[in-house]
Amino acid sequence: MDIKTMPNVHVLDHPLLLHKISQIRKVTTQTNEFRQLVKEIAVIEGLEAFRELPTKNVTIQTPLEETVEPVIEPDSLCFVPILRAGLGMVDGLLELIPGAHVGHIGMYRNEETHQPVEYFCKLPKNIADLDVYLIDPMLATGGSAIDAVEALRKRGVKKLHFLCIIAAPEGVEAFEEKYPDVPLYIGALDRQLNENAYICPGLGDAGDRIFGTIQ
Ligand code: PRP
Ligand code: URA
Protein backbone atom coordinates (compact mmCIF):
# COMPACT_ATOMS: atom_id res chain seq x y z
CA MET A 1 0.00 0.00 0.00
CA ASP A 2 1.29 3.46 -0.89
CA ILE A 3 2.34 5.21 2.35
CA LYS A 4 0.62 8.45 1.41
CA THR A 5 -2.72 6.65 1.19
CA MET A 6 -2.45 4.91 4.59
CA PRO A 7 -5.37 6.33 6.56
CA ASN A 8 -3.47 6.98 9.82
CA VAL A 9 -0.26 8.29 8.23
CA HIS A 10 -0.06 12.07 7.91
CA VAL A 11 2.86 13.31 5.83
CA LEU A 12 2.81 17.02 6.59
CA ASP A 13 3.41 19.56 3.85
CA HIS A 14 3.48 23.03 5.41
CA PRO A 15 6.10 25.05 3.45
CA LEU A 16 7.58 26.51 6.63
CA LEU A 17 7.99 23.02 8.06
CA LEU A 18 9.67 21.78 4.87
CA HIS A 19 11.97 24.82 4.87
CA LYS A 20 13.08 24.20 8.45
CA ILE A 21 13.62 20.49 7.82
CA SER A 22 15.85 21.42 4.85
CA GLN A 23 17.95 23.57 7.23
CA ILE A 24 18.48 20.75 9.77
CA ARG A 25 19.54 18.38 6.99
CA LYS A 26 22.54 20.59 6.15
CA VAL A 27 25.82 19.22 7.45
CA THR A 28 26.87 22.84 8.13
CA THR A 29 24.00 23.51 10.59
CA GLN A 30 25.61 23.69 14.02
CA THR A 31 24.21 22.44 17.32
CA ASN A 32 22.64 25.71 18.55
CA GLU A 33 20.77 26.35 15.33
CA PHE A 34 19.89 22.68 14.93
CA ARG A 35 18.35 22.54 18.40
CA GLN A 36 16.37 25.75 17.84
CA LEU A 37 15.05 24.49 14.49
CA VAL A 38 13.99 21.14 15.97
CA LYS A 39 12.01 23.04 18.58
CA GLU A 40 10.34 25.21 15.90
CA ILE A 41 9.57 22.13 13.79
CA ALA A 42 7.91 20.55 16.83
CA VAL A 43 5.67 23.62 17.17
CA ILE A 44 4.51 23.34 13.55
CA GLU A 45 4.00 19.58 13.75
CA GLY A 46 2.18 20.01 17.04
CA LEU A 47 -0.23 22.49 15.46
CA GLU A 48 -1.05 19.91 12.80
CA ALA A 49 -1.34 16.96 15.17
CA PHE A 50 -3.40 18.84 17.76
CA ARG A 51 -6.14 19.54 15.21
CA GLU A 52 -7.66 16.28 16.47
CA LEU A 53 -7.80 17.37 20.14
CA PRO A 54 -11.23 17.20 21.67
CA THR A 55 -12.67 20.39 23.10
CA LYS A 56 -15.29 20.89 25.78
CA ASN A 57 -17.55 23.89 26.20
CA VAL A 58 -17.13 26.03 29.30
CA THR A 59 -18.78 29.19 30.46
CA ILE A 60 -16.48 32.21 30.52
CA GLN A 61 -16.98 35.87 31.23
CA THR A 62 -15.76 38.40 28.64
CA PRO A 63 -15.62 42.11 29.58
CA LEU A 64 -19.06 42.34 27.92
CA GLU A 65 -21.01 39.19 28.69
CA GLU A 66 -21.03 35.55 29.71
CA THR A 67 -20.50 33.08 26.87
CA VAL A 68 -19.99 29.35 26.31
CA GLU A 69 -16.72 28.63 24.47
CA PRO A 70 -14.49 25.63 23.59
CA VAL A 71 -11.33 24.81 25.55
CA ILE A 72 -8.96 21.84 25.53
CA GLU A 73 -7.91 19.93 28.65
CA PRO A 74 -4.09 20.16 28.96
CA ASP A 75 -4.15 17.91 32.01
CA SER A 76 -5.43 15.03 29.88
CA LEU A 77 -2.34 15.12 27.61
CA CYS A 78 1.12 13.63 27.97
CA PHE A 79 4.18 14.11 25.74
CA VAL A 80 6.59 11.19 25.83
CA PRO A 81 9.96 11.80 24.16
CA ILE A 82 12.10 8.80 23.28
CA LEU A 83 15.50 9.67 24.78
CA ARG A 84 17.70 11.20 23.77
CA ALA A 85 16.67 12.88 20.54
CA GLY A 86 12.96 13.16 21.37
CA LEU A 87 13.89 15.63 24.13
CA GLY A 88 14.66 18.19 21.42
CA MET A 89 10.96 18.36 20.49
CA VAL A 90 9.46 18.63 23.99
CA ASP A 91 9.91 22.37 24.55
CA GLY A 92 8.21 23.19 21.24
CA LEU A 93 5.16 21.15 22.19
CA LEU A 94 5.12 22.61 25.71
CA GLU A 95 5.10 26.10 24.21
CA LEU A 96 1.78 25.16 22.64
CA ILE A 97 0.37 23.31 25.66
CA PRO A 98 2.34 24.20 28.81
CA GLY A 99 -0.02 22.25 31.05
CA ALA A 100 0.60 18.85 29.45
CA HIS A 101 2.35 16.08 31.41
CA VAL A 102 5.74 14.80 30.24
CA GLY A 103 6.94 11.18 30.54
CA HIS A 104 10.24 9.73 29.32
CA ILE A 105 11.28 6.51 27.61
CA GLY A 106 15.00 5.85 27.08
CA MET A 107 15.98 3.74 24.07
CA TYR A 108 19.21 3.35 22.17
CA ARG A 109 19.91 1.32 19.07
CA ASN A 110 22.55 -1.37 19.33
CA GLU A 111 25.04 -0.22 16.72
CA GLU A 112 25.59 -3.70 15.29
CA THR A 113 22.13 -5.23 15.37
CA HIS A 114 20.23 -1.90 15.05
CA GLN A 115 17.80 -3.34 17.61
CA PRO A 116 16.44 -0.90 20.22
CA VAL A 117 17.34 -1.38 23.88
CA GLU A 118 15.10 0.17 26.55
CA TYR A 119 17.09 1.66 29.47
CA PHE A 120 14.67 4.06 31.16
CA CYS A 121 10.95 4.55 31.61
CA LYS A 122 9.36 7.17 33.84
CA LEU A 123 5.72 8.03 33.20
CA PRO A 124 2.94 9.82 35.06
CA LYS A 125 1.03 7.46 37.39
CA ASN A 126 -2.21 8.01 35.49
CA ILE A 127 -0.61 7.43 32.07
CA ALA A 128 -3.30 4.87 31.15
CA ASP A 129 -5.92 7.63 31.26
CA LEU A 130 -3.94 10.19 29.24
CA ASP A 131 -3.88 11.05 25.56
CA VAL A 132 -0.22 10.32 24.78
CA TYR A 133 1.96 11.91 22.08
CA LEU A 134 5.10 9.85 21.60
CA ILE A 135 7.86 11.93 19.99
CA ASP A 136 11.17 11.18 18.28
CA PRO A 137 12.72 13.10 15.38
CA MET A 138 13.69 9.91 13.51
CA LEU A 139 11.69 6.84 12.44
CA ALA A 140 14.32 4.66 10.73
CA THR A 141 13.76 0.89 11.00
CA GLY A 142 10.81 1.69 13.28
CA GLY A 143 12.22 -0.55 16.03
CA SER A 144 12.49 2.17 18.70
CA ALA A 145 9.02 3.57 18.01
CA ILE A 146 7.44 0.11 17.96
CA ASP A 147 9.08 -0.87 21.27
CA ALA A 148 8.10 2.45 22.84
CA VAL A 149 4.47 1.96 21.79
CA GLU A 150 4.62 -1.55 23.22
CA ALA A 151 5.97 -0.19 26.53
CA LEU A 152 3.12 2.33 26.68
CA ARG A 153 0.43 -0.17 25.70
CA LYS A 154 1.75 -2.52 28.42
CA ARG A 155 1.07 0.27 30.91
CA GLY A 156 -2.50 0.60 29.72
CA VAL A 157 -2.21 3.56 27.33
CA LYS A 158 -5.10 3.52 24.89
CA LYS A 159 -4.93 6.90 23.16
CA LEU A 160 -1.62 7.22 21.36
CA HIS A 161 -0.08 9.27 18.53
CA PHE A 162 3.46 9.33 17.15
CA LEU A 163 5.23 12.47 15.88
CA CYS A 164 8.52 12.39 14.01
CA ILE A 165 10.44 14.80 11.81
CA ILE A 166 11.95 12.42 9.24
CA ALA A 167 10.80 8.89 8.46
CA ALA A 168 12.09 6.14 6.18
CA PRO A 169 9.52 4.15 4.20
CA GLU A 170 10.84 0.95 5.84
CA GLY A 171 10.07 2.33 9.31
CA VAL A 172 6.61 3.59 8.37
CA GLU A 173 5.70 0.22 6.89
CA ALA A 174 6.97 -1.69 9.94
CA PHE A 175 5.14 0.67 12.32
CA GLU A 176 1.90 0.53 10.32
CA GLU A 177 1.98 -3.24 10.15
CA LYS A 178 2.19 -3.41 13.95
CA TYR A 179 0.09 -0.39 14.92
CA PRO A 180 -2.21 0.69 12.07
CA ASP A 181 -4.47 2.33 14.67
CA VAL A 182 -1.81 4.79 15.93
CA PRO A 183 -1.84 8.09 14.00
CA LEU A 184 1.61 8.88 12.63
CA TYR A 185 2.63 12.49 11.91
CA ILE A 186 5.68 12.81 9.67
CA GLY A 187 7.50 16.00 8.67
CA ALA A 188 9.31 14.46 5.69
CA LEU A 189 9.22 11.00 4.17
CA ASP A 190 12.73 10.18 2.91
CA ARG A 191 13.98 7.75 0.27
CA GLN A 192 15.41 4.75 2.13
CA LEU A 193 17.68 3.35 4.84
CA ASN A 194 21.34 2.71 4.12
CA GLU A 195 23.28 -0.41 5.18
CA ASN A 196 23.78 1.07 8.68
CA ALA A 197 20.04 1.70 9.04
CA TYR A 198 20.51 5.48 8.68
CA ILE A 199 17.85 7.46 6.84
CA CYS A 200 18.90 8.83 3.42
CA PRO A 201 19.14 11.67 2.66
CA GLY A 202 18.20 12.23 6.34
CA LEU A 203 20.18 14.43 8.69
CA GLY A 204 22.62 12.02 10.32
CA ASP A 205 22.35 11.10 13.99
CA ALA A 206 19.64 13.31 15.49
CA GLY A 207 20.74 12.83 19.11
CA ASP A 208 24.35 13.69 18.32
CA ARG A 209 23.30 16.78 16.38
CA ILE A 210 20.93 18.03 19.10
CA PHE A 211 23.37 17.46 21.94
CA GLY A 212 26.66 18.16 20.15
CA THR A 213 28.09 14.70 20.83
CA ILE A 214 29.40 14.06 17.32
CA GLN A 215 32.87 12.54 17.68
C1 PRP B 1 17.72 7.37 17.13
C2 PRP B 1 16.41 8.12 17.01
C3 PRP B 1 15.40 7.04 17.26
C4 PRP B 1 16.04 5.83 16.65
C5 PRP B 1 15.40 5.54 15.33
O1 PRP B 1 18.06 7.17 18.44
O2 PRP B 1 16.31 9.21 17.86
O3 PRP B 1 15.13 6.82 18.63
O4 PRP B 1 17.43 6.14 16.45
O5 PRP B 1 15.89 4.38 14.78
P1 PRP B 1 15.01 3.08 14.58
O6 PRP B 1 13.72 3.53 13.96
O7 PRP B 1 15.84 2.24 13.65
O8 PRP B 1 14.81 2.41 15.90
P2 PRP B 1 19.47 6.51 18.87
O9 PRP B 1 19.33 5.04 18.99
O10 PRP B 1 20.54 7.03 17.95
O11 PRP B 1 19.66 7.05 20.33
P3 PRP B 1 19.94 8.54 20.86
O12 PRP B 1 18.71 9.35 20.58
O13 PRP B 1 20.19 8.34 22.30
O14 PRP B 1 21.13 9.08 20.11
N1 URA C 1 18.70 7.49 14.07
C1 URA C 1 19.14 8.72 13.68
O1 URA C 1 19.38 9.59 14.53
N2 URA C 1 19.29 8.95 12.38
C2 URA C 1 19.03 8.04 11.44
O2 URA C 1 19.17 8.33 10.24
C3 URA C 1 18.58 6.77 11.85
C4 URA C 1 18.41 6.52 13.17
PDB file of N, CA and C and ligand atoms in Angstrom, residues 82-85 107-109 136 138-144 205 207, ligand 1:
ATOM      1  N   ILE A  82      11.176   9.931  23.211  1.00  0.00           N
ATOM      2  CA  ILE A  82      12.098   8.797  23.285  1.00  0.00           C
ATOM      3  C   ILE A  82      13.495   9.404  23.413  1.00  0.00           C
ATOM      4  N   LEU A  83      14.165   9.108  24.525  1.00  0.00           N
ATOM      5  CA  LEU A  83      15.501   9.668  24.782  1.00  0.00           C
ATOM      6  C   LEU A  83      16.501   9.032  23.816  1.00  0.00           C
ATOM      7  N   ARG A  84      17.489   9.796  23.439  1.00  0.00           N
ATOM      8  CA  ARG A  84      17.696  11.199  23.769  1.00  0.00           C
ATOM      9  C   ARG A  84      16.980  12.170  22.839  1.00  0.00           C
ATOM     10  N   ALA A  85      17.000  11.849  21.523  1.00  0.00           N
ATOM     11  CA  ALA A  85      16.672  12.876  20.539  1.00  0.00           C
ATOM     12  C   ALA A  85      15.264  13.463  20.690  1.00  0.00           C
ATOM     13  N   MET A 107      15.672   4.848  24.993  1.00  0.00           N
ATOM     14  CA  MET A 107      15.982   3.743  24.069  1.00  0.00           C
ATOM     15  C   MET A 107      17.264   4.087  23.343  1.00  0.00           C
ATOM     16  N   TYR A 108      18.124   3.121  23.125  1.00  0.00           N
ATOM     17  CA  TYR A 108      19.207   3.352  22.171  1.00  0.00           C
ATOM     18  C   TYR A 108      19.275   2.159  21.235  1.00  0.00           C
ATOM     19  N   ARG A 109      19.808   2.410  20.040  1.00  0.00           N
ATOM     20  CA  ARG A 109      19.913   1.319  19.067  1.00  0.00           C
ATOM     21  C   ARG A 109      21.278   0.665  19.216  1.00  0.00           C
ATOM     22  N   ASP A 136       9.777  11.534  18.615  1.00  0.00           N
ATOM     23  CA  ASP A 136      11.166  11.183  18.283  1.00  0.00           C
ATOM     24  C   ASP A 136      11.423  11.769  16.898  1.00  0.00           C
ATOM     25  N   MET A 138      13.370  10.852  14.574  1.00  0.00           N
ATOM     26  CA  MET A 138      13.691   9.905  13.505  1.00  0.00           C
ATOM     27  C   MET A 138      12.910   8.593  13.631  1.00  0.00           C
ATOM     28  N   LEU A 139      12.300   8.166  12.529  1.00  0.00           N
ATOM     29  CA  LEU A 139      11.693   6.839  12.439  1.00  0.00           C
ATOM     30  C   LEU A 139      12.473   6.121  11.338  1.00  0.00           C
ATOM     31  N   ALA A 140      13.418   5.278  11.718  1.00  0.00           N
ATOM     32  CA  ALA A 140      14.323   4.660  10.730  1.00  0.00           C
ATOM     33  C   ALA A 140      13.848   3.237  10.418  1.00  0.00           C
ATOM     34  N   THR A 141      14.312   2.242  11.196  1.00  0.00           N
ATOM     35  CA  THR A 141      13.757   0.895  11.001  1.00  0.00           C
ATOM     36  C   THR A 141      12.362   0.798  11.619  1.00  0.00           C
ATOM     37  N   GLY A 142      12.084   1.732  12.550  1.00  0.00           N
ATOM     38  CA  GLY A 142      10.812   1.690  13.278  1.00  0.00           C
ATOM     39  C   GLY A 142      10.923   0.938  14.593  1.00  0.00           C
ATOM     40  N   GLY A 143      12.067   0.275  14.828  1.00  0.00           N
ATOM     41  CA  GLY A 143      12.218  -0.552  16.027  1.00  0.00           C
ATOM     42  C   GLY A 143      12.007   0.210  17.327  1.00  0.00           C
ATOM     43  N   SER A 144      12.610   1.411  17.438  1.00  0.00           N
ATOM     44  CA  SER A 144      12.492   2.170  18.697  1.00  0.00           C
ATOM     45  C   SER A 144      11.039   2.602  18.927  1.00  0.00           C
ATOM     46  N   ASP A 205      22.809  11.580  12.677  1.00  0.00           N
ATOM     47  CA  ASP A 205      22.352  11.102  13.987  1.00  0.00           C
ATOM     48  C   ASP A 205      21.704  12.268  14.742  1.00  0.00           C
ATOM     49  N   GLY A 207      20.310  12.589  17.728  1.00  0.00           N
ATOM     50  CA  GLY A 207      20.737  12.825  19.111  1.00  0.00           C
ATOM     51  C   GLY A 207      22.083  13.529  19.155  1.00  0.00           C
TER      52      GLY A 207
HETATM   53  C1  PRP B   1      17.719   7.366  17.126  1.00  0.00           C
HETATM   54  C2  PRP B   1      16.413   8.116  17.006  1.00  0.00           C
HETATM   55  C3  PRP B   1      15.402   7.038  17.264  1.00  0.00           C
HETATM   56  C4  PRP B   1      16.042   5.830  16.653  1.00  0.00           C
HETATM   57  C5  PRP B   1      15.400   5.536  15.333  1.00  0.00           C
HETATM   58  O1  PRP B   1      18.062   7.172  18.440  1.00  0.00           O
HETATM   59  O2  PRP B   1      16.314   9.210  17.856  1.00  0.00           O
HETATM   60  O3  PRP B   1      15.130   6.819  18.635  1.00  0.00           O
HETATM   61  O4  PRP B   1      17.428   6.139  16.449  1.00  0.00           O
HETATM   62  O5  PRP B   1      15.895   4.378  14.780  1.00  0.00           O
HETATM   63  P1  PRP B   1      15.007   3.077  14.580  1.00  0.00           P
HETATM   64  O6  PRP B   1      13.720   3.534  13.963  1.00  0.00           O
HETATM   65  O7  PRP B   1      15.839   2.238  13.651  1.00  0.00           O
HETATM   66  O8  PRP B   1      14.815   2.412  15.901  1.00  0.00           O
HETATM   67  P2  PRP B   1      19.466   6.510  18.867  1.00  0.00           P
HETATM   68  O9  PRP B   1      19.328   5.044  18.993  1.00  0.00           O
HETATM   69  O10 PRP B   1      20.536   7.028  17.955  1.00  0.00           O
HETATM   70  O11 PRP B   1      19.661   7.051  20.335  1.00  0.00           O
HETATM   71  P3  PRP B   1      19.942   8.538  20.856  1.00  0.00           P
HETATM   72  O12 PRP B   1      18.705   9.353  20.584  1.00  0.00           O
HETATM   73  O13 PRP B   1      20.186   8.340  22.297  1.00  0.00           O
HETATM   74  O14 PRP B   1      21.128   9.082  20.109  1.00  0.00           O
END
